mmCIF file of C-alpha atoms and ligand atoms in Angstrom:
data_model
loop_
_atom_site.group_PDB
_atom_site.id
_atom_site.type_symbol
_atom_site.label_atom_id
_atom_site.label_comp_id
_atom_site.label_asym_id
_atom_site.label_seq_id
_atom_site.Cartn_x
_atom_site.Cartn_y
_atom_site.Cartn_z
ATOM 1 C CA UNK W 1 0.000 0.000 0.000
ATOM 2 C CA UNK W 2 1.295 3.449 -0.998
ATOM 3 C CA UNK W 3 1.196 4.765 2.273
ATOM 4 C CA UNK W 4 2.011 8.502 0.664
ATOM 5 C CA UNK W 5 -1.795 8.356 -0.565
ATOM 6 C CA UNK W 6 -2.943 9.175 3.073
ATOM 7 C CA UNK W 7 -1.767 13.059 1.607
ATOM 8 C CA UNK W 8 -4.124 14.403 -0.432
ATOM 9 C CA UNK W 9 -3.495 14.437 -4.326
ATOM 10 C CA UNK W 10 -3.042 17.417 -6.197
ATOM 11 C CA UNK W 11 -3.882 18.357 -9.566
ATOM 12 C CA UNK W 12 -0.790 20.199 -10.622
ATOM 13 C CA UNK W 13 2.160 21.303 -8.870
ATOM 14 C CA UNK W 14 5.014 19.848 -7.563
ATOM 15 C CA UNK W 15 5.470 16.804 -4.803
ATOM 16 C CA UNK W 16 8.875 16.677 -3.105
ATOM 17 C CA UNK W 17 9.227 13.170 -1.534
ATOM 18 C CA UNK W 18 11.646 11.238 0.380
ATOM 19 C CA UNK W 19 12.907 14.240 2.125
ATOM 20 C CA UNK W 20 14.667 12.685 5.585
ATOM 21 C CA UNK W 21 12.076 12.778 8.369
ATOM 22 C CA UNK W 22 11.693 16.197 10.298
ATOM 23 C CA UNK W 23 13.137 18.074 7.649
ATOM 24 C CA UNK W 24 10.460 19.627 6.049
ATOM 25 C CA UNK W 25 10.123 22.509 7.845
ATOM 26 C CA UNK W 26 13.520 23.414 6.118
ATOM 27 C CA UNK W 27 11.843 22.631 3.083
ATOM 28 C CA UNK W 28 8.665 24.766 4.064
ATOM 29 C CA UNK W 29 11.551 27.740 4.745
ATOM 30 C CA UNK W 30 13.146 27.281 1.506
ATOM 31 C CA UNK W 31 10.011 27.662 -0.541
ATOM 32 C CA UNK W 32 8.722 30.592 1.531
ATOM 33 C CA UNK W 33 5.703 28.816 2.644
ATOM 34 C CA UNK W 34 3.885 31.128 4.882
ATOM 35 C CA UNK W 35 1.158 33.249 5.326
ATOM 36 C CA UNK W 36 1.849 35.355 2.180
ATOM 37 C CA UNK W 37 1.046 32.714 -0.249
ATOM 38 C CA UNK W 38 -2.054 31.293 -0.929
ATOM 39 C CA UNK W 39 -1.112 28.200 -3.026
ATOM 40 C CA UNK W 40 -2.534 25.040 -0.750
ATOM 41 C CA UNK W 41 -0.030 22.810 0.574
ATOM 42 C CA UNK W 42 0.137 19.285 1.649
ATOM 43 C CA UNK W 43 2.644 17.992 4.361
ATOM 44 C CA UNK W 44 3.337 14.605 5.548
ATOM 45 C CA UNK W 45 5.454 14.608 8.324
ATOM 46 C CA UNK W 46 7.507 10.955 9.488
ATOM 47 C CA UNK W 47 5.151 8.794 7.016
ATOM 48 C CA UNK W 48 6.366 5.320 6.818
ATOM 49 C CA UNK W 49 8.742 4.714 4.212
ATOM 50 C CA UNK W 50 10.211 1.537 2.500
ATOM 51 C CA UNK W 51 13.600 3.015 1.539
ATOM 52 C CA UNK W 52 13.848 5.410 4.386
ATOM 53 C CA UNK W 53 11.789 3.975 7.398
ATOM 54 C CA UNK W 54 10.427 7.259 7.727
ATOM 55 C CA UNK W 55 10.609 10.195 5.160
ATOM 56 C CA UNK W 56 9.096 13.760 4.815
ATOM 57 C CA UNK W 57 6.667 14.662 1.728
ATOM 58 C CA UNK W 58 5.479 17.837 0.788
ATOM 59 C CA UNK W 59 3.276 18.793 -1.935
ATOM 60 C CA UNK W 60 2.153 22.127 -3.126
ATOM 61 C CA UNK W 61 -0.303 22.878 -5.702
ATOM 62 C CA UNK W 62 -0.017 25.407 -8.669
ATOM 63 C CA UNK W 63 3.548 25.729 -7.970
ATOM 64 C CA UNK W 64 6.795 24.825 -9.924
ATOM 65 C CA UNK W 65 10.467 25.071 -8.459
ATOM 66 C CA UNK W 66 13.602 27.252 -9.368
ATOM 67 C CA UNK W 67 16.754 26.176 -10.229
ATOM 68 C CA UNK W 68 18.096 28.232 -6.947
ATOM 69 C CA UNK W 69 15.189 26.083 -4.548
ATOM 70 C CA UNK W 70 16.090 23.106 -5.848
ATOM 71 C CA UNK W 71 20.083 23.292 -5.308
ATOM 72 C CA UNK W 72 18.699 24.961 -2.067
ATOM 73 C CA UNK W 73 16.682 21.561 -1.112
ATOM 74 C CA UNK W 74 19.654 19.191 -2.242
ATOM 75 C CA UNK W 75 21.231 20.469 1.369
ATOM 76 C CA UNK W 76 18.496 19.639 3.197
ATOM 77 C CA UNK W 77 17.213 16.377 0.984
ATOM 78 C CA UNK W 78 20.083 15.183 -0.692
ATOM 79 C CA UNK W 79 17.849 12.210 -1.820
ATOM 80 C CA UNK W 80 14.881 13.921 -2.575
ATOM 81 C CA UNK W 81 12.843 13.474 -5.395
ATOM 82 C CA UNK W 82 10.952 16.064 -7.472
ATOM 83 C CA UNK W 83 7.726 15.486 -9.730
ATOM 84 C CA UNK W 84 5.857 17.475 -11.291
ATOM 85 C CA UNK W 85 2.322 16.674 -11.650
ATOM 86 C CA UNK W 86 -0.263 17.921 -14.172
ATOM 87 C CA UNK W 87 -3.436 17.080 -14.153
ATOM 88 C CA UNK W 88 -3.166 14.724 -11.270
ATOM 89 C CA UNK W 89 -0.233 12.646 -13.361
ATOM 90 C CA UNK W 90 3.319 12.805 -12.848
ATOM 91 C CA UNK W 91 5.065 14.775 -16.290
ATOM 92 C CA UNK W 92 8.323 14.825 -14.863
ATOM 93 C CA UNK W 93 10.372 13.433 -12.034
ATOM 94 C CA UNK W 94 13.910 13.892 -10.974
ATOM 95 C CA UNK W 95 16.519 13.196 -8.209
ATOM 96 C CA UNK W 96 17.902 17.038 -6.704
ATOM 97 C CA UNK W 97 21.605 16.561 -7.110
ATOM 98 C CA UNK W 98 24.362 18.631 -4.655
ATOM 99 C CA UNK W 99 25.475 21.572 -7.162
ATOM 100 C CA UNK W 100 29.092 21.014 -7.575
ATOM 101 C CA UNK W 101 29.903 25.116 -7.429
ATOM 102 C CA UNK W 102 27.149 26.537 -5.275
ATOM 103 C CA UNK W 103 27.037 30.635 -6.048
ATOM 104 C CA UNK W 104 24.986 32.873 -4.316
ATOM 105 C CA UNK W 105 22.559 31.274 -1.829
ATOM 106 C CA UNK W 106 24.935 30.252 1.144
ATOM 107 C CA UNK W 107 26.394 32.846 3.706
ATOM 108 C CA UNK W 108 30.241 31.718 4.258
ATOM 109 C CA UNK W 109 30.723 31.526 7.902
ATOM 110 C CA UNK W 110 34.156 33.400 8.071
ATOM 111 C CA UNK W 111 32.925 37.130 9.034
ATOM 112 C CA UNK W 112 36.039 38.666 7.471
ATOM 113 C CA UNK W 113 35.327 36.747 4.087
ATOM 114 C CA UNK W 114 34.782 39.091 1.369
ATOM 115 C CA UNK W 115 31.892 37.708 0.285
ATOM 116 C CA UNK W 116 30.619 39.147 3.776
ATOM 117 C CA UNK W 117 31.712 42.668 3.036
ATOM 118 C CA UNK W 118 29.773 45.438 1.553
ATOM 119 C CA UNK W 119 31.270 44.561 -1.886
ATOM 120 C CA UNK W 120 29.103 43.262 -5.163
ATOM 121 C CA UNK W 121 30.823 40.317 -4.351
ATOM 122 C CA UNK W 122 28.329 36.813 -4.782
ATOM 123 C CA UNK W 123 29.377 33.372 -2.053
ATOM 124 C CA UNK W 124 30.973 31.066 -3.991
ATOM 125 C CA UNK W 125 31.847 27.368 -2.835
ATOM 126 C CA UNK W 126 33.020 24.213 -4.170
ATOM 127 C CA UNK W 127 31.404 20.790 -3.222
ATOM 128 C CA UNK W 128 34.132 19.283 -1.673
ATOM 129 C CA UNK W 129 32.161 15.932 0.049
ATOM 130 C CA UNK W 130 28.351 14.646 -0.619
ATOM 131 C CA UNK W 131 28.430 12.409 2.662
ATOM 132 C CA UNK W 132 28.952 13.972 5.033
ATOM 133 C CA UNK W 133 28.160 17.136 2.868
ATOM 134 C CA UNK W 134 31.261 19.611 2.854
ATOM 135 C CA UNK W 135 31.594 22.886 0.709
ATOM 136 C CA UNK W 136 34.570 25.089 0.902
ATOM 137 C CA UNK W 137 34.869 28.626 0.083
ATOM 138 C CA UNK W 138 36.523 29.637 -2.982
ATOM 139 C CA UNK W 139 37.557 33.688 -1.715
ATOM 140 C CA UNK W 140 38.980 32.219 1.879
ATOM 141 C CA UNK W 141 39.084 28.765 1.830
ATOM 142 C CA UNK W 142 37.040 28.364 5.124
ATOM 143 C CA UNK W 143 35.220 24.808 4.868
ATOM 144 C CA UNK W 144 31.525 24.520 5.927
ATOM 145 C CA UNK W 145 30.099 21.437 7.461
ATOM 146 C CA UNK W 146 27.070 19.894 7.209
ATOM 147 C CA UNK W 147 25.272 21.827 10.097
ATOM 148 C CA UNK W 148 26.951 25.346 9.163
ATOM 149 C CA UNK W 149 25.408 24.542 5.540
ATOM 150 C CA UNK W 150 21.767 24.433 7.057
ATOM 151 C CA UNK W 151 22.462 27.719 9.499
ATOM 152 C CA UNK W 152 23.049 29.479 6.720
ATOM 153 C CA UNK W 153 21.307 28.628 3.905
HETATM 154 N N1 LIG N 1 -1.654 13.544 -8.320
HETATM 155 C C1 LIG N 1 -0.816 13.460 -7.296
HETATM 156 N N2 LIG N 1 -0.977 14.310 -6.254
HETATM 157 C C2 LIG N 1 -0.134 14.267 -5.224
HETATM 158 N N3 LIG N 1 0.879 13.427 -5.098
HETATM 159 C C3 LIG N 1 1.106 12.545 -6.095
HETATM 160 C C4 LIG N 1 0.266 12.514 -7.236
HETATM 161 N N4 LIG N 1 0.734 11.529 -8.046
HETATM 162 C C5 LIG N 1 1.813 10.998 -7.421
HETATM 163 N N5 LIG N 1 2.039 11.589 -6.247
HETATM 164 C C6 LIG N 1 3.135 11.344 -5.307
HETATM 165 O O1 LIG N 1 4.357 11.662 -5.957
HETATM 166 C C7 LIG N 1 5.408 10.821 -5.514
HETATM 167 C C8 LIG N 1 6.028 10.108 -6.685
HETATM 168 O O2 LIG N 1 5.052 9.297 -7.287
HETATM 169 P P1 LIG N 1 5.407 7.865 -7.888
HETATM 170 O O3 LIG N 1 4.150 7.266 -8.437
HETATM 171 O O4 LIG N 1 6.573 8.007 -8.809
HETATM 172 O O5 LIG N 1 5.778 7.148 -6.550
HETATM 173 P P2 LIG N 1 6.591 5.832 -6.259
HETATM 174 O O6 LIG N 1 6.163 4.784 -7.251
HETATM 175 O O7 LIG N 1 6.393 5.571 -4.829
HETATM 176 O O8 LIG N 1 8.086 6.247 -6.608
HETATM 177 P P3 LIG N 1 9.399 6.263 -5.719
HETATM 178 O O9 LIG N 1 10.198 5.092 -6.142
HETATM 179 O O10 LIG N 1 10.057 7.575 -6.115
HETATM 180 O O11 LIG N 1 9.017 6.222 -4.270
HETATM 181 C C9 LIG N 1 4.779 9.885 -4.490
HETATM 182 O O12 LIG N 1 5.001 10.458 -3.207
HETATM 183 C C10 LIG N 1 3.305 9.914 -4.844
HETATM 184 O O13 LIG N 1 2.493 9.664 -3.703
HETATM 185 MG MG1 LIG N 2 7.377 5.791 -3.098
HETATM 186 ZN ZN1 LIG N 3 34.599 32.749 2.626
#
């Protein structure tokens, strides 16, 4: 039994699924889920998973993901899956993959980096792990762990 069908089904939108358990409040964060929006959204929380034992799933209708969310959610959900559903059938689905050069959308942790300074200057990190996740900083060099990653996505 597809236990997953306990969420309600959407007719288009996007469902992210086997995001690790407890995590989708990042997820939620990420895709600026609040009180702002009005698109509905769906969230199972610790559902019982083959693969995973227990997984996250969220699903938001009328609502398709940028490149930037989706290298955002490979830090949270490294083995997340994405698909896109239309008319209450899947179109597309994908596995998020860790960016190998991540630009932009993670503070570096070093204060003095000048990425952190007042100049036009973008983050900019290389992948250097995927498990445990690792990035390092291509102006100072400063490595970011795992748990850094998330404070400062
Ligand atoms: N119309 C829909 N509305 C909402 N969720 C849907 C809809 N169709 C599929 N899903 C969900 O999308 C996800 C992917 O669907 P799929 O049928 O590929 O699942 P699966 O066979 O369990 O695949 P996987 O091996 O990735 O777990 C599942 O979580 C499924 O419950
Ligand atoms: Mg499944
Ligand atoms: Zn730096």
């Amino acid at each position: 039994m597809d236990t997953t069908l306990k969420i309600s089904k959407i007719k288009d939108g996007t469902v992210i699924d086997h995001v690790p358990g407890g995590m989708a409040f990042k997820v939620l964060s990420i895709l600026r889920v609040d009180d702002l929006h009005e698109n509905s959204v769906s969230i199972g929380i610790r559902v019982p998973s083959g693969k995973m034992g227990q997984k996250d799933v969220i699903k938001v209708e009328n609502r398709y993901l940028e490149r930037v969310e989706v290298d955002k959610i490979s830090f949270v959900a490294p083995e997340a899956t994405i698909s896109i559903v239309k008319n209450y059938n899947i179109t597309e689905k994908y596995r998020v993959e860790l960016p190998e050069k991540v630009i932009g959308f993670i503070r570096c942790i070093n204060p003095n980096c000048i990425s952190n300074a007042r100049e036009p200057v973008s983050s900019e990190f290389k992948l250097v792990s995927r498990a445990p996740i690792s990035i390092r900083c291509e102006y100072c060099e400063r490595s970011m762990s795992e748990r850094e990653i998330l404070q400062n996505l």
